[in-house]
Amino acid sequence: MLDNLTTRLAKVVKTLRGQARLTEDNIQDALREVRMALLEADVALPVVKDFIARVKEKAVGTEVLSSLTPGQALVGVVHRELTDLMGGAHIGLNLATQPPAIILMAGLQGAGKTTTTGKLGKMLSERMKKKVMAVSTDVYRPAAIAQLQMVAQQAGIEFFPSTADQKPVDIALAAVDYARRHYIDVLLVDTAGRLAIDQAMMEEIQALHAAVNPIETLFVVDAMLGQDAVNTARAFNEALPLTGVVLTKLDGDARGGAALSVRHVTGKPLKFAGVGEKLGGLEEFHPERMASRILG
Ligand code: GDP
């Protein structure tokens, strides 16, 4: 991923690293390259503008110009600002509540909610030794409940059965009740998605949220969506008190713009990255590492 951005920035970095002195002129040139690279990587325009302004402010300040190695210093500024743009430090899941800790999975159909539910379940169960259960409230797609059941089995976590003739809120409440009585540590609630944002879907997930009062509400978004990821993120962020974002399909040829924009638009931390179809393909999202990866 991010190949294009990396290649462009690498070029800028190479040129700048060789500069003994930086002038306003070559800072301008460098920033133009960075701007182009970010736009080509599908980062939303307002985000790019904001980013460039912040880098410029620091770059033309004393920090860079008075540095012994101004090229390196500018690269350092870009690195720090990229890290900041993606949220600064890694923020993990918050499970500090009376069990079961409920995690609500939100997002469009095809974003990777069910897969991510399985991945999270596997991670929590294997690495953190939690007793995890998953439940599907997707009563619209006939195969959705069966899909989660299969995923849960592969992940080695418990599965709470539901059927298409039930109401989503009833399913969720029954699952919470069961989880409480059976000492489940974490209950993952998978939800229905639509191909596009629609009012009925938003109302349904708002009702689910109100009914189960989750400690984490994760917005799952496909990094390949580029600019559309930003619009979807905005809509979900307005409808629900999101606590974090999972960016999926970062193993594909996503240009990376979503990673840079979604945090900026929602103000919510990117907590995990999906990096494959398999249930092991989930990584904690580390802004600093991602910035290093972008800069190459
Ligand atoms: P849902 O409709 O939001 O529940 O999405 P699914 O979990 O069914 O995922 C939709 C498709 O995306 C499936 O084919 C998944 O295998 C695939 N998928 C999900 N996450 C990832 C990921 O991180 N990387 C890749 N390459 N594929 C993914």
Short mmCIF file of N, CA, C and O and ligand atoms in Angstrom, two decimals, residues 107-116 119 138 141 147 190-191 193 220 222 247-252 273-278 281, ligand 1:
data_model
loop_
_atom_site.label_atom_id
_atom_site.label_comp_id
_atom_site.label_asym_id
_atom_site.label_seq_id
_atom_site.Cartn_x
_atom_site.Cartn_y
_atom_site.Cartn_z
N GLY A 107 -20.63 -0.09 10.17
CA GLY A 107 -19.99 0.17 8.87
C GLY A 107 -20.86 -0.30 7.72
O GLY A 107 -21.88 -0.96 7.93
N LEU A 108 -20.45 0.05 6.52
CA LEU A 108 -21.22 -0.34 5.33
C LEU A 108 -21.05 -1.83 5.05
O LEU A 108 -20.08 -2.44 5.51
N GLN A 109 -21.96 -2.37 4.27
CA GLN A 109 -21.84 -3.76 3.84
C GLN A 109 -20.57 -3.94 3.01
O GLN A 109 -20.28 -3.10 2.16
N GLY A 110 -19.83 -4.98 3.32
CA GLY A 110 -18.62 -5.24 2.55
C GLY A 110 -17.38 -4.56 3.12
O GLY A 110 -16.27 -4.75 2.63
N ALA A 111 -17.57 -3.76 4.17
CA ALA A 111 -16.43 -3.04 4.77
C ALA A 111 -15.47 -4.01 5.45
O ALA A 111 -14.27 -3.75 5.55
N GLY A 112 -16.04 -5.12 5.91
CA GLY A 112 -15.21 -6.11 6.61
C GLY A 112 -15.62 -6.27 8.07
O GLY A 112 -14.83 -6.74 8.88
N LYS A 113 -16.87 -5.94 8.40
CA LYS A 113 -17.32 -6.02 9.80
C LYS A 113 -17.26 -7.44 10.35
O LYS A 113 -16.73 -7.67 11.42
N THR A 114 -17.83 -8.39 9.58
CA THR A 114 -17.90 -9.76 10.08
C THR A 114 -16.50 -10.35 10.20
O THR A 114 -16.17 -10.98 11.21
N THR A 115 -15.69 -10.13 9.18
CA THR A 115 -14.30 -10.62 9.22
C THR A 115 -13.57 -10.00 10.41
O THR A 115 -12.88 -10.71 11.16
N THR A 116 -13.74 -8.70 10.61
CA THR A 116 -13.04 -8.02 11.70
C THR A 116 -13.56 -8.49 13.06
O THR A 116 -12.79 -8.58 14.02
N LYS A 119 -11.67 -11.55 13.62
CA LYS A 119 -10.25 -11.23 13.89
C LYS A 119 -10.07 -10.70 15.32
O LYS A 119 -9.14 -11.09 16.02
N ASP A 138 -27.63 -9.02 11.96
CA ASP A 138 -27.95 -8.78 10.54
C ASP A 138 -29.05 -9.75 10.10
O ASP A 138 -28.77 -10.89 9.71
N ARG A 141 -29.54 -9.99 5.44
CA ARG A 141 -28.84 -10.85 4.48
C ARG A 141 -28.91 -12.27 5.01
O ARG A 141 -28.35 -12.56 6.07
N GLN A 147 -22.56 -16.77 8.23
CA GLN A 147 -21.17 -16.35 7.99
C GLN A 147 -20.46 -16.05 9.31
O GLN A 147 -19.33 -16.48 9.54
N ASP A 190 -22.07 -7.82 15.90
CA ASP A 190 -21.96 -7.51 14.46
C ASP A 190 -23.31 -6.94 14.01
O ASP A 190 -24.36 -7.40 14.47
N THR A 191 -23.27 -5.98 13.13
CA THR A 191 -24.52 -5.34 12.70
C THR A 191 -24.68 -5.42 11.18
O THR A 191 -23.73 -5.71 10.46
N GLY A 193 -25.09 -4.04 7.43
CA GLY A 193 -24.62 -2.87 6.71
C GLY A 193 -25.43 -2.71 5.44
O GLY A 193 -26.10 -3.65 5.01
N VAL A 220 -15.96 0.33 11.06
CA VAL A 220 -15.12 -0.46 10.17
C VAL A 220 -15.22 0.11 8.76
O VAL A 220 -16.32 0.26 8.23
N ASP A 222 -13.45 0.38 4.71
CA ASP A 222 -12.59 -0.18 3.68
C ASP A 222 -11.63 0.91 3.17
O ASP A 222 -12.07 1.91 2.61
N LEU A 247 -9.48 0.22 10.01
CA LEU A 247 -9.27 0.44 8.58
C LEU A 247 -8.93 -0.91 7.96
O LEU A 247 -7.90 -1.50 8.30
N THR A 248 -9.81 -1.42 7.09
CA THR A 248 -9.56 -2.75 6.54
C THR A 248 -8.94 -2.69 5.15
O THR A 248 -8.92 -1.64 4.51
N LYS A 249 -8.47 -3.83 4.71
CA LYS A 249 -7.93 -4.04 3.36
C LYS A 249 -6.70 -3.18 3.07
O LYS A 249 -6.48 -2.76 1.93
N LEU A 250 -5.93 -2.93 4.11
CA LEU A 250 -4.69 -2.19 3.91
C LEU A 250 -3.63 -3.05 3.24
O LEU A 250 -2.56 -2.57 2.90
N ASP A 251 -3.93 -4.33 3.07
CA ASP A 251 -3.00 -5.22 2.37
C ASP A 251 -3.20 -5.11 0.86
O ASP A 251 -2.35 -5.54 0.08
N GLY A 252 -4.30 -4.51 0.43
CA GLY A 252 -4.58 -4.41 -1.00
C GLY A 252 -3.84 -3.22 -1.61
O GLY A 252 -2.87 -2.73 -1.03
N ALA A 273 -5.79 -2.14 12.04
CA ALA A 273 -5.70 -2.20 10.59
C ALA A 273 -5.92 -3.64 10.16
O ALA A 273 -5.32 -4.56 10.71
N GLY A 274 -6.82 -3.84 9.20
CA GLY A 274 -7.04 -5.17 8.61
C GLY A 274 -6.04 -5.35 7.48
O GLY A 274 -5.96 -4.51 6.59
N VAL A 275 -5.27 -6.43 7.56
CA VAL A 275 -4.21 -6.62 6.56
C VAL A 275 -4.30 -7.98 5.88
O VAL A 275 -3.28 -8.56 5.49
N GLY A 276 -5.51 -8.51 5.74
CA GLY A 276 -5.66 -9.79 5.04
C GLY A 276 -7.02 -10.37 5.30
O GLY A 276 -7.73 -9.94 6.21
N GLU A 277 -7.38 -11.35 4.47
CA GLU A 277 -8.69 -11.96 4.62
C GLU A 277 -8.71 -12.96 5.78
O GLU A 277 -9.76 -13.23 6.35
N LYS A 278 -7.54 -13.50 6.10
CA LYS A 278 -7.48 -14.51 7.16
C LYS A 278 -7.68 -13.88 8.53
O LYS A 278 -7.45 -12.69 8.72
N GLY A 281 -5.14 -11.69 10.21
CA GLY A 281 -4.77 -10.44 9.53
C GLY A 281 -5.31 -9.17 10.18
O GLY A 281 -5.99 -8.38 9.53
P1 GDP B 1 -19.17 -6.99 6.09
O1 GDP B 1 -20.24 -6.98 5.04
O2 GDP B 1 -18.83 -5.59 6.55
O3 GDP B 1 -19.42 -7.89 7.23
O4 GDP B 1 -17.83 -7.48 5.35
P2 GDP B 1 -17.14 -8.93 5.35
O5 GDP B 1 -16.50 -9.18 6.66
O6 GDP B 1 -18.09 -9.94 4.83
O7 GDP B 1 -15.96 -8.66 4.31
C1 GDP B 1 -16.19 -8.37 2.96
C2 GDP B 1 -15.03 -8.90 2.13
O8 GDP B 1 -13.83 -8.21 2.48
C3 GDP B 1 -14.74 -10.38 2.37
O9 GDP B 1 -14.43 -10.98 1.15
C4 GDP B 1 -13.54 -10.36 3.30
O10 GDP B 1 -12.73 -11.51 3.16
C5 GDP B 1 -12.81 -9.12 2.81
N1 GDP B 1 -11.95 -8.51 3.84
C6 GDP B 1 -12.29 -8.08 5.08
N2 GDP B 1 -11.24 -7.53 5.71
C7 GDP B 1 -10.19 -7.63 4.86
C8 GDP B 1 -8.79 -7.22 4.91
O11 GDP B 1 -8.29 -6.64 5.89
N3 GDP B 1 -8.04 -7.49 3.80
C9 GDP B 1 -8.56 -8.10 2.70
N4 GDP B 1 -7.75 -8.31 1.66
N5 GDP B 1 -9.85 -8.48 2.60
C10 GDP B 1 -10.65 -8.25 3.66
#
